[in-house]
Structure formats: structure tokens, C-alpha cells
Amino acid sequence: MGTGFGGLNAARALRGGPVQVVLVDRNNYHLFQPLLYQVATAGLEPEEIARPARAILRRQKNFDFRMVAVTRVDLAAKRLETSDGPIAYDYLVLAYGGETNFFGLESMRIHGLGLKDVPDAIAIRNRVLRCFEQAMLEPDPEKRRALLTFIVVGGGPTGVEMAGALSELIRLVLVKDYPRLNIKDVRILLLEATDKLLATMPERLREAAGKTLWRKYVEVRFGATVADYDGKQIRLKSGEVIPAQTVIWAAGVRATSLSTALGLQPGRQGRIPVEPTLQVPGHPEVFIIGDAAYREQDGAPLPMVAPVAIQMGKSAARNIVRLVRGEPLEPFRYRDQGTLATIGRNAAVADVFGIQASGFLAWVMWLGIHIIQLIGFRNKIFVLINWAWDYFFYERAARLITRD
Ligand SMILES: Cc1cc2nc3c(=O)[nH]c(=O)nc-3n(C[C@H](O)[C@H](O)[C@H](O)COP(=O)(O)OP(=O)(O)OC[C@H]3O[C@@H](n4cnc5c(N)ncnc54)[C@H](O)[C@@H]3O)c2cc1C
């Protein structure tokens, strides 16, 4: 279940296996979430980073797809309850992924903007562009400044990439569209509750990321914990109040609420603890993988990132084939390939394959790795063309305000 990185790779790895694969998802597409922030900042169209599951797996003979929302898993009856009736299974791989974690901050859930799926990205793009249109019509300078203040919460890779891309959209492109607006009225703030950006990266690269953001006029605030947001102003725990019409919440992810509907005890971030073989304790026919699964390795929880989901998907598929054949199962071991984050044009930090780099070299590595990982030749070509166009002409093609 799930056409994300985990589910898709599990389905693919079962190609030619002694099983019939039924992939179910509430969406008909696989989404490359690492580039979602580029849709949110008008750099790419959603179709360029997503591809229909049926198209990806159309040549796989033992494959079928059902577009349904799973509402419950009846582990005892070996049945998925879905929006379109039950689906029985012999073996089940649950890869339902994560959702934005607002850490119980209800006001942020209502007024803030998360970034997890295509509609979220479009909502951010619409909001940012609409704020510029409204600012053009706003005679009151204070209200205009609030319209042009953009706050990103969370200094992890998503927050850093989002803040960097937002700054470039505004300072390289929108300045040309709105020549009568004073660029000094624009503020982009990146709020981080701890004292670090990109916490899992080496110190040298963390510092490089911070410096690059400053150069792009992003105000980075450490120790800035959000207390409340009413849609007009954000209040920090320190008592500081910042008027802002746009707050993008990139501070956390947790497993989707389906975790609670399983009747199993969720662990940290709502993830379900699994056996070393990725099976659910007491249900050897059920595997949980990716963001939905909780597993520790070398004393630390595995991160909620695409390579973990991909490797788990392949491992779960191999174990299902072993189960069918009556062979012993293999325990899962994650091979960490490192972390990358881009902060816009010519700027990225990379700690991958034992290489630590920042600046242009890291940016080229980031471009190459993302193009290779994107699914579909057409998507690779279109994204490459878009990036080249934006690079040489300082443009962002997808600057449409659509209906939310
Ligand atoms: C904005 C953003 C940027 C990221 N950047 C990076 C990055 O740069 N590098 C990196 O490694 N990782 C990144 N990640 C994390 C990475 O995308 C996830 O770790 C990965 O997608 C997890 O894979 P998954 O298969 O577990 O879940 P997902 O890829 O989230 O897939 C879950 C699937 O399950 C489906 N689903 C969920 N609930 C239901 C239901 N009830 N019924 C039917 N279908 C359902 C969803 O529609 C979805 O298709 C990013 C995540 C986000 C949100």
C-alpha cells in the first residue's frame, strides 16, 4: 500500500516474483517529494515531479493498481477497508508515509502552510504570488510589509531549501514583475527552535548553509520557538510578535493517522515499531516500511528519508518472496548514502558517499543526483530544460495564481 518511495520500490522488486501485486493509493501518482519546494516556489509544475503509478509499472505483468483511500487495516481478517470496499491480502506491505507534524499547535495547523503533497505546494505558490498582488494594492505601509513577510519554520533540509528558493524567486524574478514595489519591504525569516541548521550535517557544512542564507537575505533566527499564529501575526515563545501573512511550516513530519487505525501501539512520531525483518510483531505476513516504520540502527532511529523507504521496500519484497518459498528471512540494514541540501543558484551543501562539499561543486552533485532519481525520462528532460532556462534567464515559469 502506497505509491511513495517505499511502496513503489516494493512493488517493482516483486516483478517476476511468485506473487500477484496490487498497489493501492489515494492518489494515482508517485510524487518526488524532495522537489516539492520547487513547485511551491514556481520553479516546476507538479506534473514534472510526479508520474502515474500505472505508467511506471505498466510493463510489470504481475501488477495491478487501485486508486482508493485506505481507512482501516483489519489485521485479524487480513483485509484492507477502503473508500471503495474491502481488499483481501495474503501479504501486506504498508508504506503510507508521513504527514506534516504541527506538534499540537492547532493555530498553526489552521493558518500555517504545510508542504507534503501537490495541493500544499500549489497553496504556497498561490499564497506567495497573491501576497505580491495584494501588496501592489495596499496603501498602508505596515500592512504591505506584513504581506511581504514570509516566514519558514524549521531549519532542516526542507526549511533551508524552501527559504533559499523563496528568496531567489522574489529577488531574482518577482522584482522584475513588480518594479514599483520596494524590495526593502520584503522579509524572509527562517525560524529554528534549536541552535543549528541542518542538524545531521557536519559543522563546517552547517556554517556554510547559514552563510549562504544570509547572503540571500534570509534572516535566520535560532532559539526561535513558535507559540502561536493567528494568520496575521506569529508569536514566539520569547514574546516577540512578527506580523506575517505567510508562514510555511517545515518543522516536522510524523507517520499518517492511519498508524492509530492499525490497532498497534505507535512509537516516536507515530511510527510503528517493526521487527528487524520489517514485519509487524505477531503478524509475520504484514510489513511496515518507510516513514511509517520505526526502527533503530546503531542506537539511533532511522531517519524519515527517501533512501530508507527505498531500501526497506526492496528488503520487504525480498522477504515476501522468501516467506512464499519457505526460506529464512533477511534482517534489514540501512546503508546511509549521506545528506544533500541546496540553497539556490550555485549553492548547496553535500555530505554524500564520503565526500563533504559546499558551494558550486555540491550544487552540481545535488543537480545530478536529483535528475538521476526522478522517475520517468520525460520528467528528467523537462526538469533539466526548466532548470537550464531558469539558470540562464533568471526566470520561474510556473508563476500562475490558480484557484485553491
Ligand atoms: C517537502 C519534502 C521534502 C523532502 N526532501 C527529501 C530529500 O531531499 N531527501 C530525502 O531523502 N527525503 C526527503 N523527504 C522525505 C521523503 O520524501 C520521505 O521520507 C519518503 O517519501 C518516505 O517514503 P514512504 O514510501 O514511506 O512515504 P511517501 O513517499 O510519503 O508515500 C506514502 C504514500 O501513501 C499514500 N497514502 C497515505 N495514506 C493513505 C491512505 N490512507 N490510503 C491510500 N493511500 C495512502 C500517499 O498518497 C503516498 O503516495 C522529503 C519530504 C518532504 C515532504
XYZ file of C-alpha atoms in Angstrom, residues 37 157 159-165 167-168 197-198 205-214 216 218 341-349 358-359 363 366:
38
model
C 9.511 23.006 -2.699
C 16.697 20.387 4.729
C 13.097 24.583 5.561
C 16.561 25.572 4.311
C 15.735 24.667 0.702
C 12.363 26.403 0.899
C 13.816 29.640 2.338
C 16.639 29.724 -0.245
C 14.265 29.091 -3.174
C 14.472 34.278 -1.679
C 15.577 33.578 -5.263
C 20.530 24.409 10.853
C 20.706 21.002 9.104
C 28.597 22.472 6.177
C 26.052 23.811 8.667
C 28.001 27.057 8.841
C 28.271 27.220 5.050
C 24.489 26.804 4.765
C 23.894 29.610 7.294
C 26.269 31.984 5.477
C 24.655 31.257 2.112
C 21.217 32.006 3.510
C 22.448 35.340 4.930
C 20.424 35.526 0.057
C 17.218 35.203 4.615
C 20.543 20.321 0.600
C 20.519 23.085 -1.984
C 20.180 26.753 -1.085
C 19.512 28.024 -4.572
C 21.677 29.017 -7.506
C 25.236 27.621 -7.365
C 24.819 26.890 -3.655
C 24.355 23.607 -1.826
C 25.872 21.524 0.934
C 29.679 23.139 -0.267
C 29.046 25.788 -2.923
C 25.201 22.175 -6.194
C 22.708 17.911 -5.995
